[in-house]
Short mmCIF file of C-alpha atoms and ligand atoms in Angstrom, two decimals:
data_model
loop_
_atom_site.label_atom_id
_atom_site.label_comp_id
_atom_site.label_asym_id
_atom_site.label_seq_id
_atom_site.Cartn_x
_atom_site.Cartn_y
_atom_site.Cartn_z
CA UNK A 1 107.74 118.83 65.88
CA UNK A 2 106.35 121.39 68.20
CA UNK A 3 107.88 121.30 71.83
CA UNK A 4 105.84 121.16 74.80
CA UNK A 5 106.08 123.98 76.40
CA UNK A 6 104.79 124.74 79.98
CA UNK A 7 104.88 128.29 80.54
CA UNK A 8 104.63 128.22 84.51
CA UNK A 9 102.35 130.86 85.90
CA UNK A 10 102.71 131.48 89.26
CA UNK A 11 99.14 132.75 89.96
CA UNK A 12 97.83 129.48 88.50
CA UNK A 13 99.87 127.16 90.55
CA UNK A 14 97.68 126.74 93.42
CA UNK A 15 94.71 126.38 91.15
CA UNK A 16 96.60 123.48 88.98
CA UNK A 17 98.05 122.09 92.60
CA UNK A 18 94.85 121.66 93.91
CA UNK A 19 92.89 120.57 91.20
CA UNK A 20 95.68 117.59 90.81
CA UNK A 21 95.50 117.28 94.47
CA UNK A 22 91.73 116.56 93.75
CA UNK A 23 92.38 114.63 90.84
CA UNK A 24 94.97 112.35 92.58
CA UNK A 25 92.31 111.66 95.70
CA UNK A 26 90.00 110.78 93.28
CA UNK A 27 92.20 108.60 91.01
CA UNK A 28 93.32 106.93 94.38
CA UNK A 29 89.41 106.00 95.36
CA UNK A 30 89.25 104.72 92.07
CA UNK A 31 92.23 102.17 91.84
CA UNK A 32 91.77 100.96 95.44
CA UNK A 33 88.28 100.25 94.41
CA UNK A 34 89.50 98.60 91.46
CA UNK A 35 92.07 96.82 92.93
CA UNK A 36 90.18 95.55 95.90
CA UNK A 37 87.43 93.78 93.18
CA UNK A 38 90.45 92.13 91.26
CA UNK A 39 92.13 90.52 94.10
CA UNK A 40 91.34 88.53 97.23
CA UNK A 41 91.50 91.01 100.61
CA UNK A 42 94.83 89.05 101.43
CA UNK A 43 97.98 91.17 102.29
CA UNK A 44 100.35 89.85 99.58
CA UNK A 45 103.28 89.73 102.05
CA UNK A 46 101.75 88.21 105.64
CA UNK A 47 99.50 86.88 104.40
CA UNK A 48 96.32 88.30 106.25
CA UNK A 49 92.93 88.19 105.13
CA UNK A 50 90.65 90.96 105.47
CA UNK A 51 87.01 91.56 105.88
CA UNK A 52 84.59 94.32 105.18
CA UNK A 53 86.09 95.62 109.26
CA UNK A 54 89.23 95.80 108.79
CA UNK A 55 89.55 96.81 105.15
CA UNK A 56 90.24 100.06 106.02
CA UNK A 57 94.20 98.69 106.74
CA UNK A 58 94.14 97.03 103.50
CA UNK A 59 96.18 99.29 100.89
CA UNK A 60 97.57 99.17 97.81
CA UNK A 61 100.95 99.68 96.87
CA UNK A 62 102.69 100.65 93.82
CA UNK A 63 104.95 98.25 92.74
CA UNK A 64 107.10 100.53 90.84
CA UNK A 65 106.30 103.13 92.99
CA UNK A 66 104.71 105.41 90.91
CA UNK A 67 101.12 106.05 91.81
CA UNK A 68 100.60 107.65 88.41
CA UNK A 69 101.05 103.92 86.58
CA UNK A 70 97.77 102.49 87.12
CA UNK A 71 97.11 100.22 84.43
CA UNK A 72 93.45 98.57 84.44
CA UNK A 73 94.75 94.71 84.69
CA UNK A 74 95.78 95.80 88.05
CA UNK A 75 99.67 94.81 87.16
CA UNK A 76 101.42 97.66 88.67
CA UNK A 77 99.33 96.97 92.08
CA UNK A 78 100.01 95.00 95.10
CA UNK A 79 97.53 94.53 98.09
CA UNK A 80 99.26 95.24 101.16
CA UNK A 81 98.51 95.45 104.89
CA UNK A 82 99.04 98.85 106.78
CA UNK A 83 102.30 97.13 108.26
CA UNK A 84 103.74 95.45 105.29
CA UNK A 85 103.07 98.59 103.03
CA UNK A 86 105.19 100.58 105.59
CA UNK A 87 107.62 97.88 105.39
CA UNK A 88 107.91 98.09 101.79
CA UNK A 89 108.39 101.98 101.68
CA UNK A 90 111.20 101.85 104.64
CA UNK A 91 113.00 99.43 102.29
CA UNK A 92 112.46 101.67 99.17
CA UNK A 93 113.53 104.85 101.66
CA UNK A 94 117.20 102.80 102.98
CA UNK A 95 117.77 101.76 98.78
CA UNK A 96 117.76 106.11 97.95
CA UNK A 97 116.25 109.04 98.31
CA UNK A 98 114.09 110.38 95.62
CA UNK A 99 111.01 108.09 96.06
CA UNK A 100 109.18 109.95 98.74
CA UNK A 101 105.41 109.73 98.27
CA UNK A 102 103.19 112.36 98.50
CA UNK A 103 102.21 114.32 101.26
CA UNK A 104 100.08 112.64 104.30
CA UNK A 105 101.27 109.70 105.65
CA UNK A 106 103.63 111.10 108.32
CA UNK A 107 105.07 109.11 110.81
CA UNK A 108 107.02 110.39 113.51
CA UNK A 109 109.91 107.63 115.04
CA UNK A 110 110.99 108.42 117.79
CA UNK A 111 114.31 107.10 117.71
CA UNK A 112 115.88 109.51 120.41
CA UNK A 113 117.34 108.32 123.49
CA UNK A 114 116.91 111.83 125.85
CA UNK A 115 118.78 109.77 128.81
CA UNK A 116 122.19 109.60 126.48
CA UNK A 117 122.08 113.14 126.16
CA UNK A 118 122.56 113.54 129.93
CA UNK A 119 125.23 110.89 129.91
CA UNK A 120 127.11 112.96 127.63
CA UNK A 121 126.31 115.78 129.41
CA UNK A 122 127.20 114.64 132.60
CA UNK A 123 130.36 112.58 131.47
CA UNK A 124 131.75 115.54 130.17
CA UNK A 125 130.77 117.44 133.08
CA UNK A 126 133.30 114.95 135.01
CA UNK A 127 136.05 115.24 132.92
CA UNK A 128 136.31 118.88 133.24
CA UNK A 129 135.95 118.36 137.03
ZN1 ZN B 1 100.96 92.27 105.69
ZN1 ZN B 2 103.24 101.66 98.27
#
Protein backbone atom coordinates (compact mmCIF):
# COMPACT_ATOMS: atom_id res chain seq x y z
CA UNK A 1 0.00 0.00 0.00
CA UNK A 2 1.73 3.04 -1.29
CA UNK A 3 1.98 5.99 1.30
CA UNK A 4 0.92 9.36 0.53
CA UNK A 5 3.53 11.28 0.35
CA UNK A 6 3.55 15.16 0.15
CA UNK A 7 6.83 16.29 -0.75
CA UNK A 8 6.44 20.09 0.38
CA UNK A 9 7.97 22.52 -2.05
CA UNK A 10 8.47 25.68 -0.81
CA UNK A 11 8.30 27.60 -4.15
CA UNK A 12 4.87 26.03 -4.72
CA UNK A 13 3.34 26.96 -1.47
CA UNK A 14 1.97 30.21 -2.31
CA UNK A 15 0.68 28.88 -5.56
CA UNK A 16 -1.18 25.78 -3.66
CA UNK A 17 -2.16 28.52 -0.72
CA UNK A 18 -3.82 30.60 -2.97
CA UNK A 19 -5.39 28.43 -5.24
CA UNK A 20 -7.10 26.73 -1.93
CA UNK A 21 -7.68 30.17 -0.77
CA UNK A 22 -9.68 30.46 -4.10
CA UNK A 23 -11.07 27.19 -3.86
CA UNK A 24 -12.33 27.68 -0.25
CA UNK A 25 -14.14 31.26 -1.33
CA UNK A 26 -15.66 29.49 -3.89
CA UNK A 27 -16.74 26.34 -1.98
CA UNK A 28 -18.07 28.89 0.68
CA UNK A 29 -20.43 30.79 -2.15
CA UNK A 30 -21.48 27.51 -2.96
CA UNK A 31 -22.74 25.98 0.44
CA UNK A 32 -24.25 29.28 1.63
CA UNK A 33 -26.13 29.20 -1.57
CA UNK A 34 -27.04 25.78 -0.93
CA UNK A 35 -27.82 26.11 2.42
CA UNK A 36 -29.88 29.23 2.15
CA UNK A 37 -32.37 27.15 -0.59
CA UNK A 38 -32.67 24.18 1.97
CA UNK A 39 -33.71 26.08 4.94
CA UNK A 40 -36.05 28.91 5.93
CA UNK A 41 -33.89 32.48 6.39
CA UNK A 42 -34.53 31.93 10.25
CA UNK A 43 -31.45 32.20 12.62
CA UNK A 44 -31.65 28.74 14.25
CA UNK A 45 -30.83 30.20 17.70
CA UNK A 46 -33.02 33.75 18.04
CA UNK A 47 -35.01 33.00 16.07
CA UNK A 48 -34.97 35.90 13.42
CA UNK A 49 -36.25 35.82 10.08
CA UNK A 50 -34.54 37.28 7.28
CA UNK A 51 -35.35 38.83 3.99
CA UNK A 52 -33.64 39.35 0.72
CA UNK A 53 -32.13 42.99 2.98
CA UNK A 54 -30.78 41.67 5.54
CA UNK A 55 -29.50 38.33 4.26
CA UNK A 56 -26.28 39.52 4.10
CA UNK A 57 -26.14 38.82 8.29
CA UNK A 58 -27.50 35.49 7.70
CA UNK A 59 -24.50 32.85 7.89
CA UNK A 60 -23.91 29.52 8.13
CA UNK A 61 -22.14 27.75 10.64
CA UNK A 62 -20.41 24.55 10.84
CA UNK A 63 -21.74 22.46 13.27
CA UNK A 64 -18.72 20.45 13.78
CA UNK A 65 -16.73 23.16 12.93
CA UNK A 66 -15.08 22.06 10.09
CA UNK A 67 -15.86 24.06 7.01
CA UNK A 68 -14.36 21.29 4.88
CA UNK A 69 -17.55 18.79 5.90
CA UNK A 70 -20.12 20.00 3.65
CA UNK A 71 -22.30 17.25 2.92
CA UNK A 72 -25.18 18.03 0.23
CA UNK A 73 -28.30 17.21 2.73
CA UNK A 74 -27.11 20.26 4.40
CA UNK A 75 -26.54 18.12 7.87
CA UNK A 76 -23.35 19.54 8.98
CA UNK A 77 -24.96 23.23 8.50
CA UNK A 78 -26.72 25.53 10.75
CA UNK A 79 -28.25 28.98 9.71
CA UNK A 80 -27.14 31.49 12.03
CA UNK A 81 -27.44 35.25 12.54
CA UNK A 82 -24.21 37.48 12.53
CA UNK A 83 -24.70 37.63 16.47
CA UNK A 84 -25.55 34.11 17.30
CA UNK A 85 -22.74 32.74 14.92
CA UNK A 86 -20.26 34.89 16.99
CA UNK A 87 -21.87 33.52 19.97
CA UNK A 88 -21.35 30.08 18.94
CA UNK A 89 -17.55 30.52 18.06
CA UNK A 90 -16.83 32.48 21.57
CA UNK A 91 -18.26 29.32 23.17
CA UNK A 92 -16.19 26.93 20.91
CA UNK A 93 -13.00 29.53 21.65
CA UNK A 94 -13.63 29.34 26.00
CA UNK A 95 -14.13 25.04 25.45
CA UNK A 96 -10.05 25.04 23.73
CA UNK A 97 -7.90 26.33 21.56
CA UNK A 98 -7.30 24.65 18.30
CA UNK A 99 -10.58 25.56 16.49
CA UNK A 100 -9.70 28.94 15.15
CA UNK A 101 -11.26 29.54 11.74
CA UNK A 102 -9.65 30.87 8.99
CA UNK A 103 -8.36 34.09 8.39
CA UNK A 104 -10.89 37.27 8.08
CA UNK A 105 -13.25 37.69 10.55
CA UNK A 106 -11.25 39.75 13.06
CA UNK A 107 -12.71 41.33 15.82
CA UNK A 108 -10.97 43.54 18.02
CA UNK A 109 -12.56 43.65 21.99
CA UNK A 110 -11.59 46.07 23.60
CA UNK A 111 -11.60 44.80 26.94
CA UNK A 112 -8.94 47.31 28.45
CA UNK A 113 -9.69 49.57 31.15
CA UNK A 114 -6.74 52.54 30.41
CA UNK A 115 -8.14 54.42 33.72
CA UNK A 116 -6.91 51.21 36.01
CA UNK A 117 -3.64 51.56 34.64
CA UNK A 118 -3.32 55.04 36.19
CA UNK A 119 -4.79 53.78 39.42
CA UNK A 120 -2.04 51.46 39.64
CA UNK A 121 0.17 53.86 38.59
CA UNK A 122 -0.75 56.41 40.82
CA UNK A 123 -1.42 54.07 43.92
CA UNK A 124 1.91 52.96 43.74
CA UNK A 125 3.13 56.32 43.22
CA UNK A 126 1.64 56.96 46.91
CA UNK A 127 3.05 54.24 48.54
CA UNK A 128 6.51 55.11 47.69
CA UNK A 129 5.65 58.69 48.80
ZN1 LIG B 1 -29.54 34.74 16.02
ZN1 LIG C 1 -19.55 28.75 12.47
Amino acid sequence: MPANDKSSDPGRLDEVVAEARRNREQREQDYRERALKLYPWICGRCGREFNRQNLHELTVHHKNHNHDHNPLDGSNWELLCLYCHDNEHQRQLEAGPGTAGPGGGQKAQVTHNPFADLKQLLSSKDREG
